[in-house]
Amino acid sequence: MTHGRAVAGMLLVTLMWSIAGVVTRQLESARSFEVTFWRSLATFVCLGGYYAWAHGRSTLALLRAGGRPLWVSSVMWSVMFTCFMVALTLTTVANVLITMALAPLITAVLARFTLGHPVARRTWAAIVLAGLGIAYMYGQGVSSEPQHVIGTLVALGVPIASAINWNTLQRSGTSVDLVPALLLGSLISAIVTLPLSLPLQASVHDVGLLGLLGLVQLAIPCVLAVRLARHLPAPEMSLLALLEIVFGIAWAWLGTSEQPSMAVIVGGSLVLGTLFVNAWVGLREARA
């Protein structure tokens, strides 16, 4: 695969990832944990069908081969699935996506203490500036709209789980395929959230939309991302992944009139600008 095609593929992946917010806003009766349950179940069914078609009976052998790192990764993915969808029911799409964008910075800090990896000065500077951007975004929301603050705290579970996931796999020294971890993670998420979703209230319309998310927003793009990771360096993938935030906010704005506040625009621009510069410099260093 050429570099240009890999970049185009990653753009398609970020576009598919970004539809979660606008689709969730179209739900009629499904709320909170039930939203997570149906999307996770749909993801498990889709990925399970993919593995049954591609690997057949050898699927169980692939799962066993992952060992402990695979299970740790699966649990972290289940946390990400759950926190992401619950957060979307509590606060705006922009708040959730910008909070999730902190994952690379949290990963770098955690790697410093668990793996002994040095953190570049530019990354420390990025952490400070991004923190200021987040603080500015939610400074007024603490007193006026506490639900948004709760939603942000729930969304923070996504980058934290992502950081733990990555550092655990790095420390194990084992290469774990992302797709089996996604398969088990979606199953764990569905099992955990089912009791919290009862009694189920989702309409057929809601189940259809959440099934669409499970297939188009998670299963397909995540499988594509695994394949594209073989052709794109990590810094470049992280840089392109930032487009999910831009696309997601734009979808919510155009599709549901969920216009970001001025505080979100200013604070979010500081966060995204900081992450972009940090990722861009990292990519140049990697190429050099």
PDB file of C-alpha atoms in Angstrom:
ATOM      1  CA  MET A   1       0.000   0.000   0.000  1.00  0.00           C
ATOM      2  CA  THR A   2       1.323   3.454  -0.912  1.00  0.00           C
ATOM      3  CA  HIS A   3       1.676   6.179   1.715  1.00  0.00           C
ATOM      4  CA  GLY A   4      -0.989   8.280   0.010  1.00  0.00           C
ATOM      5  CA  ARG A   5      -3.530   5.474   0.121  1.00  0.00           C
ATOM      6  CA  ALA A   6      -2.725   4.800   3.764  1.00  0.00           C
ATOM      7  CA  VAL A   7      -3.329   8.468   4.623  1.00  0.00           C
ATOM      8  CA  ALA A   8      -6.598   8.439   2.658  1.00  0.00           C
ATOM      9  CA  GLY A   9      -7.625   5.288   4.519  1.00  0.00           C
ATOM     10  CA  MET A  10      -6.903   6.906   7.880  1.00  0.00           C
ATOM     11  CA  LEU A  11      -8.983   9.930   6.891  1.00  0.00           C
ATOM     12  CA  LEU A  12     -11.877   7.567   6.146  1.00  0.00           C
ATOM     13  CA  VAL A  13     -11.361   5.895   9.524  1.00  0.00           C
ATOM     14  CA  THR A  14     -11.536   9.208  11.423  1.00  0.00           C
ATOM     15  CA  LEU A  15     -14.642  10.184   9.475  1.00  0.00           C
ATOM     16  CA  MET A  16     -16.354   6.926  10.484  1.00  0.00           C
ATOM     17  CA  TRP A  17     -15.257   7.293  14.113  1.00  0.00           C
ATOM     18  CA  SER A  18     -16.673  10.811  14.241  1.00  0.00           C
ATOM     19  CA  ILE A  19     -20.350   9.953  13.627  1.00  0.00           C
ATOM     20  CA  ALA A  20     -21.054   8.680  17.168  1.00  0.00           C
ATOM     21  CA  GLY A  21     -22.131  12.034  18.573  1.00  0.00           C
ATOM     22  CA  VAL A  22     -24.549  13.074  15.858  1.00  0.00           C
ATOM     23  CA  VAL A  23     -26.116   9.589  15.642  1.00  0.00           C
ATOM     24  CA  THR A  24     -26.550   9.401  19.426  1.00  0.00           C
ATOM     25  CA  ARG A  25     -28.469  12.682  19.353  1.00  0.00           C
ATOM     26  CA  GLN A  26     -31.086  11.022  17.096  1.00  0.00           C
ATOM     27  CA  LEU A  27     -32.073   8.413  19.705  1.00  0.00           C
ATOM     28  CA  GLU A  28     -35.673   8.400  20.886  1.00  0.00           C
ATOM     29  CA  SER A  29     -35.772   6.509  24.188  1.00  0.00           C
ATOM     30  CA  ALA A  30     -32.466   4.709  24.832  1.00  0.00           C
ATOM     31  CA  ARG A  31     -30.432   6.356  27.581  1.00  0.00           C
ATOM     32  CA  SER A  32     -27.111   6.046  29.405  1.00  0.00           C
ATOM     33  CA  PHE A  33     -26.005   2.428  29.926  1.00  0.00           C
ATOM     34  CA  GLU A  34     -28.555   1.033  27.472  1.00  0.00           C
ATOM     35  CA  VAL A  35     -26.928   3.066  24.707  1.00  0.00           C
ATOM     36  CA  THR A  36     -23.605   1.437  25.549  1.00  0.00           C
ATOM     37  CA  PHE A  37     -25.142  -2.035  25.757  1.00  0.00           C
ATOM     38  CA  TRP A  38     -26.668  -2.026  22.284  1.00  0.00           C
ATOM     39  CA  ARG A  39     -23.621  -0.508  20.588  1.00  0.00           C
ATOM     40  CA  SER A  40     -21.224  -2.911  22.326  1.00  0.00           C
ATOM     41  CA  LEU A  41     -23.459  -5.894  21.498  1.00  0.00           C
ATOM     42  CA  ALA A  42     -23.615  -4.854  17.842  1.00  0.00           C
ATOM     43  CA  THR A  43     -19.821  -4.450  17.754  1.00  0.00           C
ATOM     44  CA  PHE A  44     -19.335  -7.913  19.249  1.00  0.00           C
ATOM     45  CA  VAL A  45     -21.716  -9.504  16.733  1.00  0.00           C
ATOM     46  CA  CYS A  46     -20.016  -7.769  13.792  1.00  0.00           C
ATOM     47  CA  LEU A  47     -16.465  -8.576  14.906  1.00  0.00           C
ATOM     48  CA  GLY A  48     -17.505 -12.098  15.872  1.00  0.00           C
ATOM     49  CA  GLY A  49     -18.920 -12.608  12.389  1.00  0.00           C
ATOM     50  CA  TYR A  50     -15.719 -11.256  10.868  1.00  0.00           C
ATOM     51  CA  TYR A  51     -13.577 -13.655  12.883  1.00  0.00           C
ATOM     52  CA  ALA A  52     -15.845 -16.608  12.164  1.00  0.00           C
ATOM     53  CA  TRP A  53     -15.551 -15.869   8.442  1.00  0.00           C
ATOM     54  CA  ALA A  54     -11.807 -15.076   8.409  1.00  0.00           C
ATOM     55  CA  HIS A  55     -10.456 -17.565  10.960  1.00  0.00           C
ATOM     56  CA  GLY A  56     -13.178 -20.092  11.735  1.00  0.00           C
ATOM     57  CA  ARG A  57     -12.334 -22.481  14.550  1.00  0.00           C
ATOM     58  CA  SER A  58      -8.864 -21.000  14.972  1.00  0.00           C
ATOM     59  CA  THR A  59     -10.433 -17.895  16.560  1.00  0.00           C
ATOM     60  CA  LEU A  60     -10.284 -19.444  20.056  1.00  0.00           C
ATOM     61  CA  ALA A  61      -6.624 -20.291  19.529  1.00  0.00           C
ATOM     62  CA  LEU A  62      -5.927 -16.678  18.591  1.00  0.00           C
ATOM     63  CA  LEU A  63      -7.650 -15.467  21.743  1.00  0.00           C
ATOM     64  CA  ARG A  64      -5.681 -17.866  23.959  1.00  0.00           C
ATOM     65  CA  ALA A  65      -2.426 -16.835  22.303  1.00  0.00           C
ATOM     66  CA  GLY A  66      -2.888 -13.256  23.508  1.00  0.00           C
ATOM     67  CA  GLY A  67      -2.535 -14.288  27.142  1.00  0.00           C
ATOM     68  CA  ARG A  68      -2.756 -11.777  29.991  1.00  0.00           C
ATOM     69  CA  PRO A  69      -1.970  -8.684  27.850  1.00  0.00           C
ATOM     70  CA  LEU A  70      -4.941  -9.462  25.628  1.00  0.00           C
ATOM     71  CA  TRP A  71      -7.291  -9.610  28.615  1.00  0.00           C
ATOM     72  CA  VAL A  72      -5.925  -6.376  30.078  1.00  0.00           C
ATOM     73  CA  SER A  73      -6.379  -4.718  26.699  1.00  0.00           C
ATOM     74  CA  SER A  74      -9.918  -6.116  26.459  1.00  0.00           C
ATOM     75  CA  VAL A  75     -10.911  -4.708  29.848  1.00  0.00           C
ATOM     76  CA  MET A  76      -9.491  -1.306  28.962  1.00  0.00           C
ATOM     77  CA  TRP A  77     -11.405  -1.304  25.690  1.00  0.00           C
ATOM     78  CA  SER A  78     -14.604  -2.133  27.574  1.00  0.00           C
ATOM     79  CA  VAL A  79     -13.975   0.851  29.855  1.00  0.00           C
ATOM     80  CA  MET A  80     -13.457   3.086  26.824  1.00  0.00           C
ATOM     81  CA  PHE A  81     -16.627   1.835  25.127  1.00  0.00           C
ATOM     82  CA  THR A  82     -18.711   2.402  28.257  1.00  0.00           C
ATOM     83  CA  CYS A  83     -17.314   5.778  29.336  1.00  0.00           C
ATOM     84  CA  PHE A  84     -17.532   7.212  25.835  1.00  0.00           C
ATOM     85  CA  MET A  85     -21.206   6.493  25.256  1.00  0.00           C
ATOM     86  CA  VAL A  86     -22.315   7.364  28.800  1.00  0.00           C
ATOM     87  CA  ALA A  87     -20.431  10.672  28.574  1.00  0.00           C
ATOM     88  CA  LEU A  88     -22.240  11.514  25.322  1.00  0.00           C
ATOM     89  CA  THR A  89     -25.559  11.242  27.164  1.00  0.00           C
ATOM     90  CA  LEU A  90     -24.363  13.680  29.854  1.00  0.00           C
ATOM     91  CA  THR A  91     -22.540  16.436  28.007  1.00  0.00           C
ATOM     92  CA  THR A  92     -21.868  17.849  24.554  1.00  0.00           C
ATOM     93  CA  VAL A  93     -20.076  16.056  21.749  1.00  0.00           C
ATOM     94  CA  ALA A  94     -17.342  18.723  21.744  1.00  0.00           C
ATOM     95  CA  ASN A  95     -16.647  18.270  25.454  1.00  0.00           C
ATOM     96  CA  VAL A  96     -16.316  14.503  25.096  1.00  0.00           C
ATOM     97  CA  LEU A  97     -14.106  14.541  22.012  1.00  0.00           C
ATOM     98  CA  ILE A  98     -11.719  17.223  23.266  1.00  0.00           C
ATOM     99  CA  THR A  99     -11.352  15.432  26.595  1.00  0.00           C
ATOM    100  CA  MET A 100     -10.583  12.188  24.759  1.00  0.00           C
ATOM    101  CA  ALA A 101      -7.839  13.969  22.822  1.00  0.00           C
ATOM    102  CA  LEU A 102      -5.705  14.043  25.962  1.00  0.00           C
ATOM    103  CA  ALA A 103      -4.895  10.337  25.512  1.00  0.00           C
ATOM    104  CA  PRO A 104      -1.415  10.809  23.958  1.00  0.00           C
ATOM    105  CA  LEU A 105      -0.342  13.146  26.742  1.00  0.00           C
ATOM    106  CA  ILE A 106      -1.616  10.880  29.532  1.00  0.00           C
ATOM    107  CA  THR A 107       0.065   7.930  27.825  1.00  0.00           C
ATOM    108  CA  ALA A 108       3.393   9.785  27.743  1.00  0.00           C
ATOM    109  CA  VAL A 109       3.224  10.648  31.451  1.00  0.00           C
ATOM    110  CA  LEU A 110       2.248   7.120  32.464  1.00  0.00           C
ATOM    111  CA  ALA A 111       5.063   5.693  30.350  1.00  0.00           C
ATOM    112  CA  ARG A 112       7.496   7.892  32.241  1.00  0.00           C
ATOM    113  CA  PHE A 113       6.642   6.233  35.564  1.00  0.00           C
ATOM    114  CA  THR A 114       5.841   2.674  34.470  1.00  0.00           C
ATOM    115  CA  LEU A 115       8.303   2.118  31.629  1.00  0.00           C
ATOM    116  CA  GLY A 116      10.964   4.697  32.360  1.00  0.00           C
ATOM    117  CA  HIS A 117      10.462   6.381  28.994  1.00  0.00           C
ATOM    118  CA  PRO A 118      11.688   9.996  29.049  1.00  0.00           C
ATOM    119  CA  VAL A 119       9.106  12.680  28.336  1.00  0.00           C
ATOM    120  CA  ALA A 120      10.284  15.354  25.917  1.00  0.00           C
ATOM    121  CA  ARG A 121      10.159  18.974  27.019  1.00  0.00           C
ATOM    122  CA  ARG A 122       7.718  19.741  24.226  1.00  0.00           C
ATOM    123  CA  THR A 123       5.363  17.094  25.656  1.00  0.00           C
ATOM    124  CA  TRP A 124       5.542  18.579  29.158  1.00  0.00           C
ATOM    125  CA  ALA A 125       4.765  21.980  27.634  1.00  0.00           C
ATOM    126  CA  ALA A 126       1.869  20.429  25.713  1.00  0.00           C
ATOM    127  CA  ILE A 127       0.501  18.903  28.927  1.00  0.00           C
ATOM    128  CA  VAL A 128       0.522  22.285  30.672  1.00  0.00           C
ATOM    129  CA  LEU A 129      -1.084  24.144  27.770  1.00  0.00           C
ATOM    130  CA  ALA A 130      -3.710  21.455  27.173  1.00  0.00           C
ATOM    131  CA  GLY A 131      -4.516  21.483  30.892  1.00  0.00           C
ATOM    132  CA  LEU A 132      -5.048  25.237  30.752  1.00  0.00           C
ATOM    133  CA  GLY A 133      -7.332  24.782  27.754  1.00  0.00           C
ATOM    134  CA  ILE A 134      -9.420  22.163  29.547  1.00  0.00           C
ATOM    135  CA  ALA A 135      -9.599  24.316  32.700  1.00  0.00           C
ATOM    136  CA  TYR A 136     -10.801  27.283  30.663  1.00  0.00           C
ATOM    137  CA  MET A 137     -13.436  25.179  28.906  1.00  0.00           C
ATOM    138  CA  TYR A 138     -15.026  23.995  32.118  1.00  0.00           C
ATOM    139  CA  GLY A 139     -14.363  26.945  34.410  1.00  0.00           C
ATOM    140  CA  GLN A 140     -17.911  28.284  34.083  1.00  0.00           C
ATOM    141  CA  GLY A 141     -19.585  24.888  33.809  1.00  0.00           C
ATOM    142  CA  VAL A 142     -18.655  23.917  37.387  1.00  0.00           C
ATOM    143  CA  SER A 143     -21.128  26.362  38.834  1.00  0.00           C
ATOM    144  CA  SER A 144     -23.753  26.675  36.099  1.00  0.00           C
ATOM    145  CA  GLU A 145     -24.042  23.201  34.560  1.00  0.00           C
ATOM    146  CA  PRO A 146     -22.645  20.459  36.820  1.00  0.00           C
ATOM    147  CA  GLN A 147     -23.972  17.733  34.510  1.00  0.00           C
ATOM    148  CA  HIS A 148     -21.395  18.760  31.912  1.00  0.00           C
ATOM    149  CA  VAL A 149     -18.651  18.460  34.501  1.00  0.00           C
ATOM    150  CA  ILE A 150     -19.841  14.954  35.414  1.00  0.00           C
ATOM    151  CA  GLY A 151     -19.933  14.055  31.730  1.00  0.00           C
ATOM    152  CA  THR A 152     -16.388  15.341  31.311  1.00  0.00           C
ATOM    153  CA  LEU A 153     -15.158  13.295  34.268  1.00  0.00           C
ATOM    154  CA  VAL A 154     -16.768  10.192  32.757  1.00  0.00           C
ATOM    155  CA  ALA A 155     -15.193  10.992  29.376  1.00  0.00           C
ATOM    156  CA  LEU A 156     -11.814  11.282  31.096  1.00  0.00           C
ATOM    157  CA  GLY A 157     -12.016   7.535  31.670  1.00  0.00           C
ATOM    158  CA  VAL A 158     -11.434   7.038  27.927  1.00  0.00           C
ATOM    159  CA  PRO A 159      -7.921   8.561  27.664  1.00  0.00           C
ATOM    160  CA  ILE A 160      -6.937   7.105  31.047  1.00  0.00           C
ATOM    161  CA  ALA A 161      -7.975   3.587  30.007  1.00  0.00           C
ATOM    162  CA  SER A 162      -6.260   4.118  26.657  1.00  0.00           C
ATOM    163  CA  ALA A 163      -3.024   5.096  28.409  1.00  0.00           C
ATOM    164  CA  ILE A 164      -3.157   2.077  30.744  1.00  0.00           C
ATOM    165  CA  ASN A 165      -3.896  -0.173  27.791  1.00  0.00           C
ATOM    166  CA  TRP A 166      -0.945   1.007  25.717  1.00  0.00           C
ATOM    167  CA  ASN A 167       1.559   1.012  28.581  1.00  0.00           C
ATOM    168  CA  THR A 168       0.524  -2.440  29.783  1.00  0.00           C
ATOM    169  CA  LEU A 169       1.054  -3.903  26.335  1.00  0.00           C
ATOM    170  CA  GLN A 170       4.386  -2.127  26.002  1.00  0.00           C
ATOM    171  CA  ARG A 171       5.571  -3.423  29.374  1.00  0.00           C
ATOM    172  CA  SER A 172       4.590  -6.979  28.522  1.00  0.00           C
ATOM    173  CA  GLY A 173       6.792  -6.942  25.459  1.00  0.00           C
ATOM    174  CA  THR A 174       4.074  -8.896  23.622  1.00  0.00           C
ATOM    175  CA  SER A 175       2.537  -7.849  20.349  1.00  0.00           C
ATOM    176  CA  VAL A 176      -1.214  -8.150  20.838  1.00  0.00           C
ATOM    177  CA  ASP A 177      -3.552  -7.826  17.883  1.00  0.00           C
ATOM    178  CA  LEU A 178      -6.038  -5.029  18.479  1.00  0.00           C
ATOM    179  CA  VAL A 179      -8.977  -6.759  16.810  1.00  0.00           C
ATOM    180  CA  PRO A 180      -9.309  -9.730  19.253  1.00  0.00           C
ATOM    181  CA  ALA A 181      -9.022  -7.256  22.145  1.00  0.00           C
ATOM    182  CA  LEU A 182     -11.834  -5.221  20.612  1.00  0.00           C
ATOM    183  CA  LEU A 183     -13.924  -8.379  20.250  1.00  0.00           C
ATOM    184  CA  LEU A 184     -13.558  -9.320  23.919  1.00  0.00           C
ATOM    185  CA  GLY A 185     -13.810  -5.693  25.063  1.00  0.00           C
ATOM    186  CA  SER A 186     -17.154  -5.232  23.350  1.00  0.00           C
ATOM    187  CA  LEU A 187     -18.424  -8.474  24.914  1.00  0.00           C
ATOM    188  CA  ILE A 188     -17.324  -7.415  28.406  1.00  0.00           C
ATOM    189  CA  SER A 189     -18.931  -3.999  27.932  1.00  0.00           C
ATOM    190  CA  ALA A 190     -22.231  -5.559  26.826  1.00  0.00           C
ATOM    191  CA  ILE A 191     -22.280  -8.024  29.750  1.00  0.00           C
ATOM    192  CA  VAL A 192     -21.467  -5.361  32.362  1.00  0.00           C
ATOM    193  CA  THR A 193     -23.947  -2.767  31.095  1.00  0.00           C
ATOM    194  CA  LEU A 194     -26.891  -5.123  30.517  1.00  0.00           C
ATOM    195  CA  PRO A 195     -27.990  -5.282  34.199  1.00  0.00           C
ATOM    196  CA  LEU A 196     -27.605  -1.501  34.437  1.00  0.00           C
ATOM    197  CA  SER A 197     -29.777  -1.057  31.333  1.00  0.00           C
ATOM    198  CA  LEU A 198     -32.829  -2.939  32.603  1.00  0.00           C
ATOM    199  CA  PRO A 199     -35.625  -2.487  31.893  1.00  0.00           C
ATOM    200  CA  LEU A 200     -34.686  -2.030  28.229  1.00  0.00           C
ATOM    201  CA  GLN A 201     -36.538   0.931  26.723  1.00  0.00           C
ATOM    202  CA  ALA A 202     -34.888   1.381  23.330  1.00  0.00           C
ATOM    203  CA  SER A 203     -37.205   1.515  20.340  1.00  0.00           C
ATOM    204  CA  VAL A 204     -36.587  -0.378  17.117  1.00  0.00           C
ATOM    205  CA  HIS A 205     -35.373   2.929  15.698  1.00  0.00           C
ATOM    206  CA  ASP A 206     -32.816   3.277  18.497  1.00  0.00           C
ATOM    207  CA  VAL A 207     -31.566  -0.302  18.199  1.00  0.00           C
ATOM    208  CA  GLY A 208     -31.093   0.213  14.471  1.00  0.00           C
ATOM    209  CA  LEU A 209     -29.038   3.367  14.986  1.00  0.00           C
ATOM    210  CA  LEU A 210     -26.900   1.799  17.719  1.00  0.00           C
ATOM    211  CA  GLY A 211     -26.399  -1.271  15.545  1.00  0.00           C
ATOM    212  CA  LEU A 212     -25.198   1.081  12.809  1.00  0.00           C
ATOM    213  CA  LEU A 213     -22.699   2.579  15.245  1.00  0.00           C
ATOM    214  CA  GLY A 214     -21.476  -0.867  16.241  1.00  0.00           C
ATOM    215  CA  LEU A 215     -20.753  -1.732  12.610  1.00  0.00           C
ATOM    216  CA  VAL A 216     -19.802   1.562  10.936  1.00  0.00           C
ATOM    217  CA  GLN A 217     -18.386   3.581  13.835  1.00  0.00           C
ATOM    218  CA  LEU A 218     -16.453   0.819  15.631  1.00  0.00           C
ATOM    219  CA  ALA A 219     -16.065  -2.572  13.927  1.00  0.00           C
ATOM    220  CA  ILE A 220     -15.140  -1.515  10.388  1.00  0.00           C
ATOM    221  CA  PRO A 221     -12.883   1.503  11.160  1.00  0.00           C
ATOM    222  CA  CYS A 222     -11.054  -0.282  13.967  1.00  0.00           C
ATOM    223  CA  VAL A 223     -10.231  -3.229  11.702  1.00  0.00           C
ATOM    224  CA  LEU A 224      -9.069  -0.767   9.052  1.00  0.00           C
ATOM    225  CA  ALA A 225      -6.939   1.120  11.588  1.00  0.00           C
ATOM    226  CA  VAL A 226      -5.164  -2.092  12.583  1.00  0.00           C
ATOM    227  CA  ARG A 227      -4.277  -2.738   8.955  1.00  0.00           C
ATOM    228  CA  LEU A 228      -3.204   0.866   8.317  1.00  0.00           C
ATOM    229  CA  ALA A 229      -0.922   0.830  11.370  1.00  0.00           C
ATOM    230  CA  ARG A 230       1.396  -1.402   9.327  1.00  0.00           C
ATOM    231  CA  HIS A 231       1.937   1.385   6.785  1.00  0.00           C
ATOM    232  CA  LEU A 232       1.861   4.590   8.862  1.00  0.00           C
ATOM    233  CA  PRO A 233       4.199   5.582  11.721  1.00  0.00           C
ATOM    234  CA  ALA A 234       2.563   6.074  15.138  1.00  0.00           C
ATOM    235  CA  PRO A 235       3.165   9.872  15.268  1.00  0.00           C
ATOM    236  CA  GLU A 236       1.504  10.309  11.890  1.00  0.00           C
ATOM    237  CA  MET A 237      -1.480   8.171  12.893  1.00  0.00           C
ATOM    238  CA  SER A 238      -1.943  10.173  16.105  1.00  0.00           C
ATOM    239  CA  LEU A 239      -1.780  13.382  14.083  1.00  0.00           C
ATOM    240  CA  LEU A 240      -4.409  12.212  11.606  1.00  0.00           C
ATOM    241  CA  ALA A 241      -6.591  10.853  14.435  1.00  0.00           C
ATOM    242  CA  LEU A 242      -7.077  14.427  15.696  1.00  0.00           C
ATOM    243  CA  LEU A 243      -9.368  14.964  12.710  1.00  0.00           C
ATOM    244  CA  GLU A 244     -11.965  12.821  14.504  1.00  0.00           C
ATOM    245  CA  ILE A 245     -12.496  15.722  16.899  1.00  0.00           C
ATOM    246  CA  VAL A 246     -12.944  18.254  14.104  1.00  0.00           C
ATOM    247  CA  PHE A 247     -15.273  15.973  12.156  1.00  0.00           C
ATOM    248  CA  GLY A 248     -17.258  14.996  15.261  1.00  0.00           C
ATOM    249  CA  ILE A 249     -17.886  18.574  16.372  1.00  0.00           C
ATOM    250  CA  ALA A 250     -18.810  19.563  12.812  1.00  0.00           C
ATOM    251  CA  TRP A 251     -21.292  16.662  12.497  1.00  0.00           C
ATOM    252  CA  ALA A 252     -22.962  17.612  15.790  1.00  0.00           C
ATOM    253  CA  TRP A 253     -23.105  21.277  14.775  1.00  0.00           C
ATOM    254  CA  LEU A 254     -24.570  20.612  11.330  1.00  0.00           C
ATOM    255  CA  GLY A 255     -26.754  17.630  12.222  1.00  0.00           C
ATOM    256  CA  THR A 256     -28.196  18.679  15.574  1.00  0.00           C
ATOM    257  CA  SER A 257     -27.439  22.425  15.874  1.00  0.00           C
ATOM    258  CA  GLU A 258     -25.275  21.613  18.906  1.00  0.00           C
ATOM    259  CA  GLN A 259     -23.169  24.751  18.571  1.00  0.00           C
ATOM    260  CA  PRO A 260     -20.051  24.835  20.777  1.00  0.00           C
ATOM    261  CA  SER A 261     -19.887  27.661  23.299  1.00  0.00           C
ATOM    262  CA  MET A 262     -17.197  30.329  23.034  1.00  0.00           C
ATOM    263  CA  ALA A 263     -15.387  28.765  26.008  1.00  0.00           C
ATOM    264  CA  VAL A 264     -15.298  25.408  24.212  1.00  0.00           C
ATOM    265  CA  ILE A 265     -14.086  27.015  20.977  1.00  0.00           C
ATOM    266  CA  VAL A 266     -11.277  28.942  22.695  1.00  0.00           C
ATOM    267  CA  GLY A 267     -10.242  26.207  25.140  1.00  0.00           C
ATOM    268  CA  GLY A 268     -10.661  23.462  22.564  1.00  0.00           C
ATOM    269  CA  SER A 269      -8.587  25.377  20.024  1.00  0.00           C
ATOM    270  CA  LEU A 270      -5.790  25.646  22.593  1.00  0.00           C
ATOM    271  CA  VAL A 271      -5.974  21.908  23.297  1.00  0.00           C
ATOM    272  CA  LEU A 272      -6.119  20.885  19.633  1.00  0.00           C
ATOM    273  CA  GLY A 273      -3.440  23.360  18.586  1.00  0.00           C
ATOM    274  CA  THR A 274      -1.132  22.107  21.309  1.00  0.00           C
ATOM    275  CA  LEU A 275      -1.715  18.471  20.400  1.00  0.00           C
ATOM    276  CA  PHE A 276      -1.212  19.209  16.700  1.00  0.00           C
ATOM    277  CA  VAL A 277       2.116  20.950  17.247  1.00  0.00           C
ATOM    278  CA  ASN A 278       3.326  18.228  19.622  1.00  0.00           C
ATOM    279  CA  ALA A 279       2.355  15.444  17.181  1.00  0.00           C
ATOM    280  CA  TRP A 280       3.818  17.315  14.206  1.00  0.00           C
ATOM    281  CA  VAL A 281       7.166  17.848  15.908  1.00  0.00           C
ATOM    282  CA  GLY A 282       7.157  14.198  16.976  1.00  0.00           C
ATOM    283  CA  LEU A 283       6.520  13.119  13.395  1.00  0.00           C
ATOM    284  CA  ARG A 284       9.397  15.258  12.087  1.00  0.00           C
ATOM    285  CA  GLU A 285      11.721  13.812  14.729  1.00  0.00           C
ATOM    286  CA  ALA A 286      10.677  10.269  13.838  1.00  0.00           C
ATOM    287  CA  ARG A 287      11.336  10.897  10.138  1.00  0.00           C
ATOM    288  CA  ALA A 288      14.710  12.482  10.917  1.00  0.00           C
TER     289      ALA A 288
END
